[in-house]
Short mmCIF file of C-alpha atoms in Angstrom, two decimals:
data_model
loop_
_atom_site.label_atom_id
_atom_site.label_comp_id
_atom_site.label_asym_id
_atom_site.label_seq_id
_atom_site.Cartn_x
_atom_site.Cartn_y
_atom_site.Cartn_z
CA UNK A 258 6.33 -20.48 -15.53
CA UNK A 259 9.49 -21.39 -15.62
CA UNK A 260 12.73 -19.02 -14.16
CA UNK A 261 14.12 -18.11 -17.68
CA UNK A 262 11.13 -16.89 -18.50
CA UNK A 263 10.52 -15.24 -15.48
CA UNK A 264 14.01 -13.62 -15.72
CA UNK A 265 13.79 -12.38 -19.33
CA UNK A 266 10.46 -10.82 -19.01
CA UNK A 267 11.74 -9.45 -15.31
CA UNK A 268 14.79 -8.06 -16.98
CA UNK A 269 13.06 -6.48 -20.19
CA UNK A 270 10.21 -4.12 -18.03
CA UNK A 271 10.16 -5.00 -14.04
CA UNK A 272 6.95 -3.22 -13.44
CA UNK A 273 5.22 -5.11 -16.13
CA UNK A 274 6.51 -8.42 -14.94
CA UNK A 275 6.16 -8.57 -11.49
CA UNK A 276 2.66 -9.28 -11.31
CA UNK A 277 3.51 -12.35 -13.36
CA UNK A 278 6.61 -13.49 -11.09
CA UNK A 279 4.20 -12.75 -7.71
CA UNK A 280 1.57 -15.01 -9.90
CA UNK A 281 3.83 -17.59 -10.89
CA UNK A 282 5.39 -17.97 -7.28
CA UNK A 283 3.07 -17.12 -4.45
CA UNK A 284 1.93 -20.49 -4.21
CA UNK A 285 5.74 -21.30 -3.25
CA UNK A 286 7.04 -18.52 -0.99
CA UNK A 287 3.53 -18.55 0.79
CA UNK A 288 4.16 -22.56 1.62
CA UNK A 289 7.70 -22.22 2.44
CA UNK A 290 6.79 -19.47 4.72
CA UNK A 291 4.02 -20.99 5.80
CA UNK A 292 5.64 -24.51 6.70
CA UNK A 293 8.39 -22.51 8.51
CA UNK A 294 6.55 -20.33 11.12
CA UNK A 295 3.27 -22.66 10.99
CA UNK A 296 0.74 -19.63 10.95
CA UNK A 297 -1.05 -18.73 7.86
CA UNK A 298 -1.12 -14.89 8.49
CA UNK A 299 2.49 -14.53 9.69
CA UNK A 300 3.31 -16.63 6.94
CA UNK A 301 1.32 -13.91 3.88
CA UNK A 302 2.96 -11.26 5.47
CA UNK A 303 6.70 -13.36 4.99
CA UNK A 304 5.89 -14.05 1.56
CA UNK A 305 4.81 -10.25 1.14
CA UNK A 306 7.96 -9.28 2.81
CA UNK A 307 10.01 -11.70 0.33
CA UNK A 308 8.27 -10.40 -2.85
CA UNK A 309 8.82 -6.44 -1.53
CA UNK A 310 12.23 -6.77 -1.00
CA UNK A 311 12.62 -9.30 -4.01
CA UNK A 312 11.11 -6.17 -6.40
CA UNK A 313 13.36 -3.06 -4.28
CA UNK A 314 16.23 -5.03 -5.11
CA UNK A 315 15.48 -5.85 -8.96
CA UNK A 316 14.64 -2.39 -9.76
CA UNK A 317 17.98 -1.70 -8.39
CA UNK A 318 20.18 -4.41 -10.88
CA UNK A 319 20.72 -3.97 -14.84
CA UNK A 320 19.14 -6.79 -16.99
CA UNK A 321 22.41 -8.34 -17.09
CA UNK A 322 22.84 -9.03 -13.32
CA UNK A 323 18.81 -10.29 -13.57
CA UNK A 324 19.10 -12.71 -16.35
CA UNK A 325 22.04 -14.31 -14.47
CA UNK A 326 20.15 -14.69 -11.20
CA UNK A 327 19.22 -18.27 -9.85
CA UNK A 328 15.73 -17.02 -9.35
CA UNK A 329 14.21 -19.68 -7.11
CA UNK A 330 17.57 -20.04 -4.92
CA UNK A 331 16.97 -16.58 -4.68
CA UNK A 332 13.32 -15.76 -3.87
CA UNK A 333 13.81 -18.81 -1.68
CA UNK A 334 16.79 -17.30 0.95
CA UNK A 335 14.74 -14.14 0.79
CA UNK A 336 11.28 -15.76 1.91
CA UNK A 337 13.52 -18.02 4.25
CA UNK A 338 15.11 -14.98 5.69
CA UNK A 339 11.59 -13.05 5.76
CA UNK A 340 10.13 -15.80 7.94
CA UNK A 341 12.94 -15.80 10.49
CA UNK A 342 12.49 -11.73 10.75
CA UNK A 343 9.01 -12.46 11.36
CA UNK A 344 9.20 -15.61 13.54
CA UNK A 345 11.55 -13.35 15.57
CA UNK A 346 9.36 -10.15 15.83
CA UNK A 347 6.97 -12.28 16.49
CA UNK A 348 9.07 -13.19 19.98
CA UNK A 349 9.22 -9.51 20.52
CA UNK A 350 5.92 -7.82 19.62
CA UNK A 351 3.04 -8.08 18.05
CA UNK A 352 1.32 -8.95 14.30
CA UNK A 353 0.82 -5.77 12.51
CA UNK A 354 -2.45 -4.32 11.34
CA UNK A 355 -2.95 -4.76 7.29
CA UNK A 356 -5.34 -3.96 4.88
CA UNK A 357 -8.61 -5.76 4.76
CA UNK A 358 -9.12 -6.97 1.00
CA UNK A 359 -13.04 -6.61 0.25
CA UNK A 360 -12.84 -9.60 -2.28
CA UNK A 361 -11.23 -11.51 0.90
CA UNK A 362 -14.29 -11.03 2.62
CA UNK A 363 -16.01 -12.53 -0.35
CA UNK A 364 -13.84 -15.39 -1.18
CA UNK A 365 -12.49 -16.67 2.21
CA UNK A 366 -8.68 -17.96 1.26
CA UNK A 367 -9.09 -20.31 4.33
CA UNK A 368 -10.16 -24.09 2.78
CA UNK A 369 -11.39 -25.47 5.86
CA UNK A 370 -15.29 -23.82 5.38
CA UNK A 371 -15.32 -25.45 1.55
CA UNK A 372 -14.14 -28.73 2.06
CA UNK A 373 -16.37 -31.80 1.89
CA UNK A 374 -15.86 -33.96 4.99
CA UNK A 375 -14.57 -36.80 3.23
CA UNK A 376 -11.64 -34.70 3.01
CA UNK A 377 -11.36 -34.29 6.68
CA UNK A 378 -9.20 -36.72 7.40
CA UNK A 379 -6.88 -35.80 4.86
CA UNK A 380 -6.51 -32.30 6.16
CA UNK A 381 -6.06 -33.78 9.41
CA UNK A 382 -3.08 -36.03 8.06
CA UNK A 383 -1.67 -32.83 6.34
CA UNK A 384 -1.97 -31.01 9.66
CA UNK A 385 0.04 -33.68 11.53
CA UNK A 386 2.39 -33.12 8.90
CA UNK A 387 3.02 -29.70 9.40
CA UNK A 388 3.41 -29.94 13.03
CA UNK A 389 5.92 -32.58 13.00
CA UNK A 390 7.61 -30.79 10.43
CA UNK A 391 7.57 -27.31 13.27
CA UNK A 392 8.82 -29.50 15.77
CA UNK A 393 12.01 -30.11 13.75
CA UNK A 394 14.86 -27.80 15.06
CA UNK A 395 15.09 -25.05 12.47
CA UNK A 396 18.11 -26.04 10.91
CA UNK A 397 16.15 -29.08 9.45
CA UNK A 398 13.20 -27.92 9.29
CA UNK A 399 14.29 -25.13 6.56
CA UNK A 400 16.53 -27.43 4.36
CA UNK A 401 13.42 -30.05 4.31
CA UNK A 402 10.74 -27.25 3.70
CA UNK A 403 12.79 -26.39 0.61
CA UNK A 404 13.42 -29.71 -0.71
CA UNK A 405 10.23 -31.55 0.12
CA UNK A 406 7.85 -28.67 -0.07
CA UNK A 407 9.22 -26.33 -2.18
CA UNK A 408 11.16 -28.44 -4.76
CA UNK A 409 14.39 -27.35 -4.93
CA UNK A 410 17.49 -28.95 -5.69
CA UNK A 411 20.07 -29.69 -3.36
CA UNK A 412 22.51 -27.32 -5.21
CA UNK A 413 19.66 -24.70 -5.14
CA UNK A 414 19.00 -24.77 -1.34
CA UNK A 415 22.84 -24.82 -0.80
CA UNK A 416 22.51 -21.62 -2.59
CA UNK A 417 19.61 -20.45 -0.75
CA UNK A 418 20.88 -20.92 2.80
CA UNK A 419 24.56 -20.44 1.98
CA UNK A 420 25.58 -24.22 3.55
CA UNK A 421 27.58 -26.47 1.24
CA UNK A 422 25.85 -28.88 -0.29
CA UNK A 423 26.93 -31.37 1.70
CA UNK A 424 25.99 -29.92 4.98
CA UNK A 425 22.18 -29.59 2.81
CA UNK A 426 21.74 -33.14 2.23
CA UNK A 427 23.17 -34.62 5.79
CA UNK A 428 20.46 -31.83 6.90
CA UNK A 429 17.75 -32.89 4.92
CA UNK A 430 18.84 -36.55 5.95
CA UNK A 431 18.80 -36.34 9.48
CA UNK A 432 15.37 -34.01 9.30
CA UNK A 433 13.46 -36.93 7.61
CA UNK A 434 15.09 -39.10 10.32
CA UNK A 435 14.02 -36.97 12.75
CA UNK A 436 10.68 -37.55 11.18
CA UNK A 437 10.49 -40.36 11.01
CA UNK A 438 11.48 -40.72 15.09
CA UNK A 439 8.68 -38.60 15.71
CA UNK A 440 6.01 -40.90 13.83
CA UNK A 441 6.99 -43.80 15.29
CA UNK A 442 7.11 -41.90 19.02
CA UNK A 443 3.48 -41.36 18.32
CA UNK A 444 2.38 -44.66 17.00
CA UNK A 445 3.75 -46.25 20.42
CA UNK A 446 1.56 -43.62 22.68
CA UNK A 447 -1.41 -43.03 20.86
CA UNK A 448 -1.88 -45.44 17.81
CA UNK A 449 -5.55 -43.93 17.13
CA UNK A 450 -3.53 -40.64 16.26
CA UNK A 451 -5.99 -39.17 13.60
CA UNK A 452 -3.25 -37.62 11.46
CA UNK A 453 -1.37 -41.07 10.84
CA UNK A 454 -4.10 -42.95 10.29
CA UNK A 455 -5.58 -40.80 7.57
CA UNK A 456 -2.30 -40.31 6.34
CA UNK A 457 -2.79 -42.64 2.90
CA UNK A 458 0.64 -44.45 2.20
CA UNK A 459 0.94 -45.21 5.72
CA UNK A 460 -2.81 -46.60 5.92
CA UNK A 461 -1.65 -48.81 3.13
CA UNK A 462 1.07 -49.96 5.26
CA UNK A 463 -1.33 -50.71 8.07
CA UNK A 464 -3.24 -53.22 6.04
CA UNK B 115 -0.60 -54.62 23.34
CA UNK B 116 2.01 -54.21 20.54
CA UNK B 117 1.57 -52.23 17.71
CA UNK B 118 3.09 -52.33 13.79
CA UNK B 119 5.84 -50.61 13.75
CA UNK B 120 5.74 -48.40 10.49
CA UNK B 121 9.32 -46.96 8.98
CA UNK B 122 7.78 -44.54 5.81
CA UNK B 123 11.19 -44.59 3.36
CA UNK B 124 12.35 -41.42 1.65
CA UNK B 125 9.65 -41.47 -0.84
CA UNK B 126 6.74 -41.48 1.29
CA UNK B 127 7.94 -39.26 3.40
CA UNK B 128 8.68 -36.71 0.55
CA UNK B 129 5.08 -37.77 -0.79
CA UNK B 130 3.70 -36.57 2.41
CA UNK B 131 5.75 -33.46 2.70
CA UNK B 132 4.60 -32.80 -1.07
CA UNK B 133 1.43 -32.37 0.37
CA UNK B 134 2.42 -29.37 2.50
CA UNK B 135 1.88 -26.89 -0.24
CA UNK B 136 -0.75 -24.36 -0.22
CA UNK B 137 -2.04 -21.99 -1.70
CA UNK B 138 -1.47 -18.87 -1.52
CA UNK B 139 -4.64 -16.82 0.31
CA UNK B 140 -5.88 -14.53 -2.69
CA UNK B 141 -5.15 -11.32 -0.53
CA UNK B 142 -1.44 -12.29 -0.84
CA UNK B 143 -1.11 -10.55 -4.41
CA UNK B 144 -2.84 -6.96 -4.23
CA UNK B 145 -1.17 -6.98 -0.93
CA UNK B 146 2.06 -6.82 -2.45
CA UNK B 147 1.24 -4.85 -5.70
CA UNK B 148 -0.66 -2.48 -3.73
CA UNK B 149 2.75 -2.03 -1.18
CA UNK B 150 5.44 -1.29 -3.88
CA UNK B 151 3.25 0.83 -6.32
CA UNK B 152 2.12 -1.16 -8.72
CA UNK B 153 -1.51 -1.78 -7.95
CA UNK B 154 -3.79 0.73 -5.52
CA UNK B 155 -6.11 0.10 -2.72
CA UNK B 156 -9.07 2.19 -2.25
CA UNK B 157 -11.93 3.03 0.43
CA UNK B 158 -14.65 5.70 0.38
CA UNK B 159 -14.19 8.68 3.34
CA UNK B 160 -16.52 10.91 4.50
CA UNK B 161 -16.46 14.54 3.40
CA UNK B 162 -18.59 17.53 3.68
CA UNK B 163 -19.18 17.26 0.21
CA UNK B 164 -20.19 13.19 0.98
CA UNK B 165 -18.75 10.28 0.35
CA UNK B 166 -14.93 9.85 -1.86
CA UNK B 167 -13.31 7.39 -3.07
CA UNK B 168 -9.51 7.78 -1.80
CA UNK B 169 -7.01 5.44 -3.42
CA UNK B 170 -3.76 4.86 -2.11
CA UNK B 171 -1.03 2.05 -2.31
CA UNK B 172 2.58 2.10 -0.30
CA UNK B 173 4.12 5.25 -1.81
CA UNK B 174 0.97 7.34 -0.48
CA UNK B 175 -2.37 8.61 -1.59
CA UNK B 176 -3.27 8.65 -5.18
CA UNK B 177 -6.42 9.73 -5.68
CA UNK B 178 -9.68 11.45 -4.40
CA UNK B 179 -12.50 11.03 -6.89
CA UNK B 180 -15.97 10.89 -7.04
CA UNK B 181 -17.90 8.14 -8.61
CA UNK B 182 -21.15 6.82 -8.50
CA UNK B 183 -20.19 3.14 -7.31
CA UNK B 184 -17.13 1.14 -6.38
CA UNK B 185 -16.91 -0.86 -10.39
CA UNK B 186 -17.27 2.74 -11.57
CA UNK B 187 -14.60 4.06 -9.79
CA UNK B 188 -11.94 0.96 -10.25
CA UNK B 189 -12.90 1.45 -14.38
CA UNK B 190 -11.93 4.75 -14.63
CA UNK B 191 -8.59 4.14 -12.24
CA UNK B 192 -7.46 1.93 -14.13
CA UNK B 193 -7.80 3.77 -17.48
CA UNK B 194 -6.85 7.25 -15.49
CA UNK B 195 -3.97 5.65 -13.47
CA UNK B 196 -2.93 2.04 -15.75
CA UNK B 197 -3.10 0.47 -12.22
CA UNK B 198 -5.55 -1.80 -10.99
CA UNK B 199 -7.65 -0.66 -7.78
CA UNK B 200 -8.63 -2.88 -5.14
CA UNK B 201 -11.23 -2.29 -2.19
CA UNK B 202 -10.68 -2.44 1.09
CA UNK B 203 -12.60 -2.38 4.15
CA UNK B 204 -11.18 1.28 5.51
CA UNK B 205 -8.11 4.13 5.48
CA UNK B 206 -4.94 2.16 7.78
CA UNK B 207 -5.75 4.12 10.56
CA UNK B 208 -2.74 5.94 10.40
CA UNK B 209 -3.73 7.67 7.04
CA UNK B 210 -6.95 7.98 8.46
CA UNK B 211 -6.37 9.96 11.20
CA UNK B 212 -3.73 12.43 9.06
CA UNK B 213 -6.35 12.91 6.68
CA UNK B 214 -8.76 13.99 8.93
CA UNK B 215 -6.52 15.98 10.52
CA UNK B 216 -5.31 17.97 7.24
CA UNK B 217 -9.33 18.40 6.77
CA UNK B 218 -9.46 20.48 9.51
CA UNK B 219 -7.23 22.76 8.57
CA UNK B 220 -4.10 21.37 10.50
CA UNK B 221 -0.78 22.11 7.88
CA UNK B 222 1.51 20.30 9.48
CA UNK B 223 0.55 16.93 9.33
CA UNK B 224 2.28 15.40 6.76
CA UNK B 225 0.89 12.98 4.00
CA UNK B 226 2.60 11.03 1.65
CA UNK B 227 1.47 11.19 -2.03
CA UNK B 228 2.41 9.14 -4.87
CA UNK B 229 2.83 11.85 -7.50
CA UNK B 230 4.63 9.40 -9.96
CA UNK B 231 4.58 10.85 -13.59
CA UNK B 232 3.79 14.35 -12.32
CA UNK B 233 5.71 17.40 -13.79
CA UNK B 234 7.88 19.67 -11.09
CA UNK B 235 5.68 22.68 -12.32
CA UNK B 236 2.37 20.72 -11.20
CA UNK B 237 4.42 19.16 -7.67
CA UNK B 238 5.34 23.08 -6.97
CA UNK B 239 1.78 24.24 -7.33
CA UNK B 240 -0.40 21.74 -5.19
CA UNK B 241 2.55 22.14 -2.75
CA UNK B 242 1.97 25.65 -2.43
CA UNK B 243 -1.58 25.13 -2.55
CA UNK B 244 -1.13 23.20 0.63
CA UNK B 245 0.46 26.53 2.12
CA UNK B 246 -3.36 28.44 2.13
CA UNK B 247 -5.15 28.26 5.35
CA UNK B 248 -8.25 26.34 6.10
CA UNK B 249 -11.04 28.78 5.38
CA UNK B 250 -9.07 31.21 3.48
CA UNK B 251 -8.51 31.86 -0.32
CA UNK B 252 -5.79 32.76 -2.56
CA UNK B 253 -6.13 33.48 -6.57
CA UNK B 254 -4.35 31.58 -9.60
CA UNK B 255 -1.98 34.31 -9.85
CA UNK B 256 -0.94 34.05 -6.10
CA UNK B 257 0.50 30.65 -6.67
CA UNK B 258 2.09 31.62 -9.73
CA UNK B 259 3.63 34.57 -8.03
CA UNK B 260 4.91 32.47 -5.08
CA UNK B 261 6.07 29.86 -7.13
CA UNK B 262 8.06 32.18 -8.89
CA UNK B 263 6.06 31.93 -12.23
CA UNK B 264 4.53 34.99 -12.20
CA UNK B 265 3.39 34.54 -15.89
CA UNK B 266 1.72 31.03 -15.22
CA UNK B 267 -1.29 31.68 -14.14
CA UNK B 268 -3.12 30.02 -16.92
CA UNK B 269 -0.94 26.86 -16.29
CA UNK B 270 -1.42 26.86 -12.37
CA UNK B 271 -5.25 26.70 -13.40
CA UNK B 272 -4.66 23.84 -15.31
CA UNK B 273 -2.51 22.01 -12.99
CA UNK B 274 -4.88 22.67 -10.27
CA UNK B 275 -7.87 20.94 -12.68
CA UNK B 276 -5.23 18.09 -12.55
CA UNK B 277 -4.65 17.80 -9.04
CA UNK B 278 -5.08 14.23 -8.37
CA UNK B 279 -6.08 14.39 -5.05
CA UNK B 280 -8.38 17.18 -4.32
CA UNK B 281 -9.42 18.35 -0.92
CA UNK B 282 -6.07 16.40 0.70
CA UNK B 283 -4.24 18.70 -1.57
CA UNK B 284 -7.03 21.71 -0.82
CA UNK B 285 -6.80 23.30 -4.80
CA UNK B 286 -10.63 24.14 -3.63
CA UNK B 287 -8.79 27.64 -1.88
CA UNK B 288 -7.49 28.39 -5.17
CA UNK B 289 -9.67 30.59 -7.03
CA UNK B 290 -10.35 33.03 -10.03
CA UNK B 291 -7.86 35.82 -10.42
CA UNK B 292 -10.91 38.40 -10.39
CA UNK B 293 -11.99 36.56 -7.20
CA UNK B 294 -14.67 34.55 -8.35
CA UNK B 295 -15.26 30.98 -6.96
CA UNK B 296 -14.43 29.44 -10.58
CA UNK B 297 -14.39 26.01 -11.04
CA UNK B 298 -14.10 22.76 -9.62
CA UNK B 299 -12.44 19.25 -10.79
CA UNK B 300 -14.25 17.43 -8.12
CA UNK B 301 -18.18 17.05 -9.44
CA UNK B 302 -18.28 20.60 -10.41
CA UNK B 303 -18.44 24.17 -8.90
CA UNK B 304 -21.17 23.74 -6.55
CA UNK B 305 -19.04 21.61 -4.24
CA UNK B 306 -16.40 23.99 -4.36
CA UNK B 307 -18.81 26.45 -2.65
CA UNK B 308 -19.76 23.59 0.30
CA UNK B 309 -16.44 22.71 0.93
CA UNK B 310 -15.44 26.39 1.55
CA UNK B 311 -19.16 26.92 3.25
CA UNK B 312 -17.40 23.89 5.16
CA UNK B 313 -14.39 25.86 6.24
CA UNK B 314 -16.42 28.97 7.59
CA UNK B 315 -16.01 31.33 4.35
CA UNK B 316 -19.26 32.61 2.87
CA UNK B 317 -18.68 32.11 -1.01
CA UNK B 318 -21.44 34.43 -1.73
CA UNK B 319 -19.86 37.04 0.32
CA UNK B 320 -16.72 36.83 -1.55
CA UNK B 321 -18.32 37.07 -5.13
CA UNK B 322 -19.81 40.33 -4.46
CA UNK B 323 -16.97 42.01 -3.45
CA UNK B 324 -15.48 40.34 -6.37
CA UNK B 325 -18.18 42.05 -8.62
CA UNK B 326 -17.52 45.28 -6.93
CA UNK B 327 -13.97 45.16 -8.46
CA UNK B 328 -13.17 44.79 -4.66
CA UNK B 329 -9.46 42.39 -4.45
CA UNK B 330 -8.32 43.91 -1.65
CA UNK B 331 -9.48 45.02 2.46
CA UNK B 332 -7.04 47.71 4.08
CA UNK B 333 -7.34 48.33 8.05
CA UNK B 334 -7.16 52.21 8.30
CA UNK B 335 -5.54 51.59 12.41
CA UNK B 336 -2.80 48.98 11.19
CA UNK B 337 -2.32 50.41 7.26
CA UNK B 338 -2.17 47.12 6.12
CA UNK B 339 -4.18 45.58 3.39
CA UNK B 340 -4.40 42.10 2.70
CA UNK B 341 -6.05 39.70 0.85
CA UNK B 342 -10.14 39.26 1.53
CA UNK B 343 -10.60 35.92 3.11
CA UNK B 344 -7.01 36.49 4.68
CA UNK B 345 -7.56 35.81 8.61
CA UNK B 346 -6.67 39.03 9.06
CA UNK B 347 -8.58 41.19 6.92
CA UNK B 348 -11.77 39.10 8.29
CA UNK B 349 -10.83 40.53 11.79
CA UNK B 350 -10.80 44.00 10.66
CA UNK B 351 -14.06 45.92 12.33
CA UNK B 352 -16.42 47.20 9.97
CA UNK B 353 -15.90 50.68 10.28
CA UNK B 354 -12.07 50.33 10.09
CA UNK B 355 -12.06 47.98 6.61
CA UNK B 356 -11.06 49.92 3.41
CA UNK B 357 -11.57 48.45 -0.13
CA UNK B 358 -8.65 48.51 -2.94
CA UNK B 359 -9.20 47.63 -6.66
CA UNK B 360 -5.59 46.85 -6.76
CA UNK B 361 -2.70 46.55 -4.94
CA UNK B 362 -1.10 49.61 -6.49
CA UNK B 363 -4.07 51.88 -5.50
CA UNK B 364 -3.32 50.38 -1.72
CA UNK B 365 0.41 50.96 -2.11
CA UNK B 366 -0.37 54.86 -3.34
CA UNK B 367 -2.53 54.85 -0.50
CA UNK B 368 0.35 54.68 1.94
CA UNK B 369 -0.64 50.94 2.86
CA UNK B 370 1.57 48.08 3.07
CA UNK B 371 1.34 44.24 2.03
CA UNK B 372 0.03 41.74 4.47
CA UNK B 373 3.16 39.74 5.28
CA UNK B 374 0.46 36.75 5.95
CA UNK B 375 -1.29 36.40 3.07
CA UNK B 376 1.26 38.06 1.08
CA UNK B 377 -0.98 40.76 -1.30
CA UNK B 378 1.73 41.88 -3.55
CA UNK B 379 2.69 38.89 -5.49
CA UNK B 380 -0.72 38.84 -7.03
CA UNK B 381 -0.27 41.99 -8.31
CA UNK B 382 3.04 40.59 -10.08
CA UNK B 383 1.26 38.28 -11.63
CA UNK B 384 -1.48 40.97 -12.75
#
């Protein structure tokens, strides 16, 4: 859904349209969250945090100041924000205990029990991924999570993390360089690294 | 041993990064709802009267209700309350622990309840009815009386039948102005009488002094009356205990009002 719709049904009834916005953009805070802090249950409670505080402060604004909101700037320095409270707690203490959702039990969210092993070695390749991408210092590693696996524009994600624009791209630049660094550090000591070779383009560039 | 040097360009790499989404784990949505109000969780609890359903989401508890499964009880939720209910394995502990704790009979534990849509009248009256002691009883017209609705009593009846979460809110201490047991929201009058059983009154006991015209128990050594199930009147000895019909014929008697259970107001309300 896109954010004008979002915003006009947020700003007509918020109570009635939040479901829809957590809906429409759970898949999106979850990953950013999750591609920041690297664990998938630190990461649900981020995205939790971000939508709680995302609906405290809409119920708080008059349809005008809603409708004129970049929405997915927005929810995106909120989740951003949420992560580092967590990642930083985290540091300090311990998880917290939450609710244990019956139909969880049922449905496992985790996708490693369901997927067929000729998948394997793409989940490997997206887990090599995600740990290069945790090794980046996080001043790259949150520009590139919001352009590369979020979406967002650069004007957006200058908006999210309050940087210029500029600053956003040489940061999103130098991250991918970074990545790129890293790749090649581990094709020199271990070329048999599981993640790269499943990794598909790069297979193709093997050949 | 050399090895191919591989330089992904922008594109790949984005391609690969593309492939970092996820989804979302399902809990990640009634988690939410259920925190800011808009959806409820729910568990069953023991009680002596067996199993409840309890529902509760981040404002505080919403419901106690009985049902006779888990689909049953999320249907009529969500046509009672317009809000989804979703099961979970327990209570947090936290709200366990409180609610156990206000079950036997401690006041002073406090428990948050999401009373959203609820008039003040119906907020003042299960408050109050969180004032009567575990194991003690108080008529319709004392809460009207103490709520300073003295005329209500019809209304706190009603308000009482509406109370949305029964036994945490104990509206089971609240009965008929003529002292009767009276009814019961939760599965009817019977459990009214096990959950006070529960609390060490005898119901049965309290009906036939009821049917005796007997609302009040004097002590002829302190010339106090109060109440019947007041904690003090229980304590008077047998030989000691004088019955009133009314507060006035206690008053003529030279007695005073129980400043515990607070006699008087019921007569007010009379």
């Amino acid at each position: 859904m896109d954010e004008a719709t979002l915003l006009a049904a947020l700003s007509d009834d918020l109570d009635l349209a939040f479901e829809g916005l957590v809906r429409a953009r759970q898949d999106r805070l979850y990953s950013t969250a999750l591609r920041i802090l690297g664990d998938p249950t630190e990461a649900e409670d981020a995205a939790q945090d971000a939508f709680i505080r995302a609906y405290r402060a809409l119920g708080g604004w008059d349809a005008e100041r809603i409708a004129a909101l970049r929405l997915d700037a927005w929810l995106a320095t909120i989740v951003v924000n949420a992560a580092r409270t967590r990642a930083r707690r985290r540091a300090t203490t311990g998880g917290r205990a939450s609710l244990t959702f019956l139909d969880e039990l049922d449905h496992p969210s985790g996708t490693s029990a369901e997927t067929p092993h000729g998948r394997l070695d793409r989940r490997q390749a997206v887990e090599a991924w995600a740990n290069r991408l945790l090794a980046l210092p996080e001043r790259y590693r949150a520009p590139i999570v919001l352009r590369h696996v979020d979406g967002l524009g650069y004007d957006e994600i200058a908006v999210a993390l309050e940087r210029p624009e500029g600053t956003v791209k040489a940061q999103v630049h130098r991250g991918l360089a970074l990545l790129r660094a890293a790749l090649d550090a581990e094709s020199r000591t271990d070329p048999a690294l599981p993640g790269r070779q499943s990794a598909a383009p790069l297979q193709e560039l093997l050949r | 041993m050399t090895h191919p040097r591989i330089t992904p360009t922008d594109d790949e790499l984005a391609a690969e990064l593309g492939e970092l989404r996820a989804d979302a784990p399902s809990s990640l949505l009634p988690r939410t709802l259920v925190t800011v109000g808009l959806a409820d969780a729910y568990t069953l609890m023991p009680s002596p009267i067996g199993p409840l359903y309890v529902a509760f989401n981040g404002l505080g508890v919403v419901a106690v209700e009985t049902a006779p499964d888990g689909r049953a009880f999320e249907r009529s939720h969500v046509a009672r309350f317009g809000r989804p209910a979703y099961a979970v394995a327990a209570l947090p502990a936290t709200l366990e622990r409180a609610i156990a704790r206000r079950l036997d009979g401690d006041r002073r534990v406090s428990i948050e309840l999401d009373l959203r849509g609820r008039t003040r009248f119906e907020r003042d009256v299960w408050t109050k009815a969180l004032e009567i002691p575990r194991g003690e009883v108080r008529p319709y017209g004392w809460i009207a009386a103490e709520i300073g609705r003295p005329k209500a009593v019809r209304a706190v009846g009603t308000a009482l039948g509406h109370n949305p979460v029964p036994l945490i809110v104990p509206c089971h201490r609240v009965v008929r102005s003529d002292g009767m047991i009276g009814q019961y929201s939760l599965g009817g009058p019977a459990n009214k009488r096990t959950m006070l059983e529960a609390e060490g009154l005898d119901p049965d006991e309290l009906e036939t002094l009821a049917r005796a015209g007997i609302r009040y128990i004097g002590s002829d050594t302190t010339r106090i009356y109060c109440l019947p199930s007041c904690h003090a009147a229980r304590r008077i000895g047998a030989t000691h205990r004088v019955p009133f019909h009314s507060a006035a014929d206690g008053e003529r008697a030279g007695y005073r009002a129980c400043q515990r259970c607070r006699p008087a107001g019921v007569r007010a309300a009379a």
